[in-house]
Amino acid sequence: MALLTSIVLRQKGMKVRYVVDRMTMPDVARVIEIERLAYPSTWPPSAYRKELQDNRWAHYIVLRDKQIAEMREAVPSEMDRQRKPRPFPLSLLPNRPTVTTLSPDLNSIVGFAGLWLMIDEAHITTIAMHPGFRRRGLGEFLLVNLIDIAYDIGARWVTLEVRVSNYTAQNLYRKYGFREAGLRHRYYSDNQEDALIMWTEEIASPAYKQKFLELKTTLYHKLETQ
Ligand SMILES: CC(C)(COP(=O)(O)OP(=O)(O)OC[C@H]1O[C@@H](n2cnc3c(N)ncnc32)[C@H](O)[C@@H]1OP(=O)(O)O)[C@@H](O)C(=O)NCCC(=O)NCCS
């Protein structure tokens, strides 16, 4: 298994703000928070835990903003100060501000993504950024990391389903060479929306590798300046 991007950058001695790591069980609470903000419907809370524990073909990653972690260590925020559990029954009163009990390192998670290897296809199951961190190239950074994983685990193609109305995500996928290959009718149970099925060409092809490298290089330059 090749090293993830963050680790490679760290080994080269670069100070990086955004770091991608493998998702672990303690990350799941924060992942679920972001999922609720990002998707109209969500997986059952147990799903990520099952994926991480039981699905050997699954690969899940989280994106951390190291600046958040560093700032919280230096100056505890009001939210941190409020973190003391409130005595019963005050905690049951309605309309109280939500006090998260997550550790600073968990709060630094701003996005996540995952895929399954199905024979020689890498099937992207999820990719989401916290709404406050969009349009900075970070969703793209997650996708790049997933495609790197796809190379690493020997996938020949990358595929996914996306809502027909989700032009934002479709733009991201098209940028990385995904093309429409069909529809799954009424795929999403919350509103019966159709899913577009999208595929890359063979990712080992010289043309795809070249395009991927160019896009990745441009993205890394962009992220370095943030
Ligand atoms: C899809 C998502 C992960 C993109 O994350 P992001 O960090 O905002 O995207 P980036 O800044 O990395 O943008 C990468 C590319 O995505 C596309 N894109 C992103 N936001 C866009 C927008 N508001 N309108 C149109 N295209 C957009 C563009 O192609 C962009 O490339 P560009 O910067 O060269 O124009 C994010 O919008 C999200 O979490 N959405 C909710 C969850 C979701 O729909 N996931 C996909 C499920 S299939």
XYZ file of C-alpha atoms and ligand atoms in Angstrom:
274
model
C 0.000 0.000 0.000
C 1.538 3.321 -1.059
C 1.660 6.165 1.421
C -1.147 8.676 1.399
C -0.477 12.163 0.082
C -0.121 13.798 3.457
C 2.501 11.357 4.594
C 4.462 11.754 1.378
C 4.407 15.543 1.763
C 5.451 15.288 5.391
C 8.357 13.063 4.428
C 9.504 15.674 1.940
C 9.638 18.100 4.860
C 6.896 20.394 3.566
C 4.618 22.128 6.035
C 1.158 21.268 4.837
C -2.096 22.736 5.977
C -4.370 20.021 4.611
C -3.661 16.434 5.429
C -5.366 13.263 4.228
C -5.359 10.258 6.522
C -7.127 6.946 6.604
C -10.454 7.155 8.426
C -10.411 5.450 11.809
C -13.217 4.606 14.208
C -12.799 7.720 16.392
C -13.229 9.873 13.251
C -16.711 8.521 12.556
C -18.617 10.926 14.842
C -17.229 13.954 12.993
C -17.717 12.276 9.607
C -21.389 11.777 10.419
C -21.704 15.468 11.359
C -20.279 16.530 8.002
C -22.374 13.966 6.156
C -25.536 15.502 7.649
C -24.474 18.926 6.385
C -23.510 17.651 2.944
C -26.184 15.171 1.870
C -29.982 15.298 1.746
C -30.081 11.808 3.242
C -27.476 9.968 5.232
C -26.219 6.475 5.870
C -27.351 4.749 9.067
C -24.923 5.726 11.876
C -23.568 2.176 12.054
C -22.643 2.100 8.360
C -19.210 3.733 8.615
C -18.266 1.575 11.562
C -19.256 -1.527 9.601
C -17.351 -0.324 6.566
C -14.202 0.266 8.595
C -14.427 -2.947 10.615
C -15.906 -5.511 8.253
C -15.385 -4.479 4.630
C -11.892 -5.396 3.566
C -12.529 -3.931 0.110
C -13.405 -0.495 1.481
C -10.992 2.434 1.715
C -12.064 5.567 3.593
C -10.126 8.779 4.122
C -10.548 12.010 6.053
C -9.184 15.452 5.247
C -7.871 17.495 8.165
C -7.171 21.210 8.327
C -4.073 21.361 10.522
C -4.573 25.090 11.035
C -7.783 24.407 12.948
C -6.012 21.931 15.210
C -3.102 24.346 15.822
C -5.393 27.342 16.486
C -7.441 25.363 18.970
C -4.342 24.278 20.829
C -3.086 27.883 21.041
C -6.349 29.649 21.841
C -9.218 27.541 23.162
C -12.414 28.763 21.575
C -15.646 29.615 23.350
C -16.935 26.248 22.202
C -13.954 24.527 23.809
C -14.583 26.400 27.057
C -18.214 25.311 27.006
C -17.251 21.696 26.603
C -17.773 20.868 30.287
C -20.847 18.646 30.398
C -23.853 20.554 31.716
C -25.516 19.027 34.750
C -28.797 17.230 34.278
C -31.499 18.420 33.600
C -30.186 21.597 31.918
C -28.761 19.544 29.101
C -32.278 18.413 28.201
C -33.710 21.894 27.751
C -34.646 22.725 24.152
C -32.931 25.480 22.140
C -29.637 25.226 23.986
C -26.578 25.650 21.798
C -25.220 22.303 20.693
C -22.000 21.596 22.529
C -19.816 19.182 20.681
C -17.720 16.827 22.738
C -15.281 16.111 19.929
C -11.580 16.544 20.511
C -9.745 19.349 18.653
C -8.176 16.819 16.324
C -11.604 15.525 15.347
C -12.891 19.067 14.796
C -10.079 19.550 12.312
C -11.729 17.025 9.962
C -13.318 19.044 7.157
C -14.076 16.376 4.561
C -14.106 12.673 3.877
C -14.410 10.188 1.040
C -14.352 6.497 0.318
C -14.380 3.764 -2.275
C -14.774 0.018 -2.637
C -12.696 -2.183 -4.847
C -15.042 -4.436 -6.821
C -12.867 -6.839 -8.835
C -11.006 -4.300 -10.957
C -13.317 -1.315 -10.463
C -12.885 1.309 -7.781
C -16.409 2.392 -6.893
C -16.548 5.758 -5.146
C -19.173 5.475 -2.423
C -18.979 8.939 -0.904
C -17.110 12.240 -1.081
C -18.084 15.305 0.896
C -16.668 18.592 2.136
C -17.917 20.608 5.084
C -19.906 23.515 3.560
C -17.547 26.046 5.153
C -14.555 24.599 3.293
C -15.853 24.303 -0.246
C -14.497 25.921 -3.424
C -10.873 25.770 -2.248
C -9.823 22.709 -4.221
C -10.320 20.386 -1.260
C -13.075 18.201 -2.709
C -10.745 17.807 -5.672
C -7.913 16.918 -3.284
C -10.085 14.152 -1.816
C -10.881 12.848 -5.299
C -7.184 12.871 -6.242
C -6.432 10.835 -3.140
C -9.162 8.344 -4.019
C -7.785 7.944 -7.543
C -4.307 7.450 -6.070
C -5.751 4.709 -3.873
C -7.437 3.208 -6.956
C -4.030 2.979 -8.656
C -2.535 1.564 -5.539
C -5.043 -1.262 -5.137
C -4.888 -2.247 -8.788
C -8.222 -0.890 -10.023
C -8.496 -0.406 -13.771
C -11.424 1.985 -13.773
C -13.079 4.346 -11.321
C -16.851 4.605 -11.279
C -19.611 6.229 -9.223
C -23.243 7.280 -9.120
C -24.248 10.917 -8.772
C -27.624 12.631 -8.584
C -28.708 13.987 -11.975
C -29.252 17.371 -10.274
C -25.793 17.473 -8.640
C -23.988 19.559 -11.255
C -21.281 20.602 -8.795
C -20.110 17.052 -8.217
C -20.577 16.166 -11.893
C -18.278 19.060 -12.845
C -15.638 17.768 -10.467
C -15.884 14.260 -11.898
C -15.841 15.456 -15.514
C -12.700 17.441 -14.740
C -11.081 14.105 -13.831
C -12.226 12.333 -16.973
C -15.406 10.688 -15.712
C -17.985 10.277 -18.454
C -21.679 9.382 -18.317
C -22.369 5.722 -18.977
C -26.040 5.399 -18.101
C -28.781 6.099 -15.604
C -30.103 4.270 -12.586
C -33.766 5.206 -12.412
C -35.140 6.319 -9.030
C -31.864 5.349 -7.406
C -32.192 7.744 -4.444
C -34.954 6.710 -2.071
C -35.391 10.147 -0.434
C -36.775 11.825 -3.585
C -36.749 9.053 -6.208
C -34.112 10.965 -8.156
C -32.212 9.222 -10.944
C -28.484 8.600 -10.670
C -26.018 9.215 -13.439
C -23.477 6.417 -13.695
C -20.043 7.800 -14.509
C -16.801 6.021 -15.433
C -13.254 6.969 -16.138
C -11.342 5.453 -19.004
C -8.679 2.923 -17.969
C -6.678 4.784 -15.380
C -3.501 2.937 -16.349
C -3.681 4.290 -19.909
C -0.849 6.721 -20.713
C -3.393 9.393 -21.690
C -5.230 9.188 -18.358
C -2.043 9.048 -16.317
C -0.756 12.164 -18.085
C -4.000 14.085 -17.578
C -4.187 13.011 -13.941
C -0.619 14.101 -13.274
C -1.213 17.514 -14.864
C -4.390 18.109 -12.851
C -2.736 16.969 -9.649
C 0.277 19.209 -10.154
C -1.941 22.246 -10.753
C -4.015 21.406 -7.691
C -1.002 20.999 -5.414
C 0.325 24.412 -6.496
C -3.084 25.892 -5.661
C -3.207 24.217 -2.235
C 0.357 25.211 -1.373
C -0.606 28.877 -1.556
C -3.499 28.532 0.930
C -18.825 17.925 -4.515
C -17.943 18.574 -3.448
C -17.190 17.447 -2.696
C -16.928 19.510 -4.131
O -16.072 20.006 -3.117
P -15.343 21.443 -3.229
O -14.224 21.384 -2.257
O -16.299 22.555 -3.092
O -14.817 21.439 -4.731
P -13.448 22.045 -5.252
O -13.248 23.403 -4.743
O -12.373 21.041 -5.016
O -13.757 22.145 -6.824
C -13.274 21.147 -7.716
C -14.122 21.189 -8.974
O -15.471 20.853 -8.669
C -16.352 21.637 -9.485
N -17.109 22.557 -8.639
C -16.938 22.743 -7.302
N -17.856 23.607 -6.834
C -18.600 23.991 -7.884
C -19.704 24.862 -8.038
N -20.219 25.520 -6.987
N -20.268 24.998 -9.263
C -19.768 24.323 -10.312
N -18.704 23.471 -10.247
C -18.125 23.310 -9.039
C -15.462 22.411 -10.439
O -15.228 21.581 -11.569
C -14.187 22.558 -9.625
O -13.051 22.727 -10.447
P -12.519 24.251 -10.722
O -12.081 24.781 -9.399
O -11.401 24.046 -11.691
O -13.706 25.001 -11.277
C -18.786 19.434 -2.456
O -19.549 20.354 -3.193
C -19.694 18.638 -1.546
O -19.295 18.170 -0.477
N -20.994 18.492 -1.966
C -21.986 17.784 -1.136
C -21.766 16.289 -1.167
C -21.867 15.755 -2.582
O -22.717 16.144 -3.354
N -20.961 14.790 -2.894
C -20.947 14.143 -4.182
C -21.786 12.956 -4.137
S -21.788 12.072 -5.695
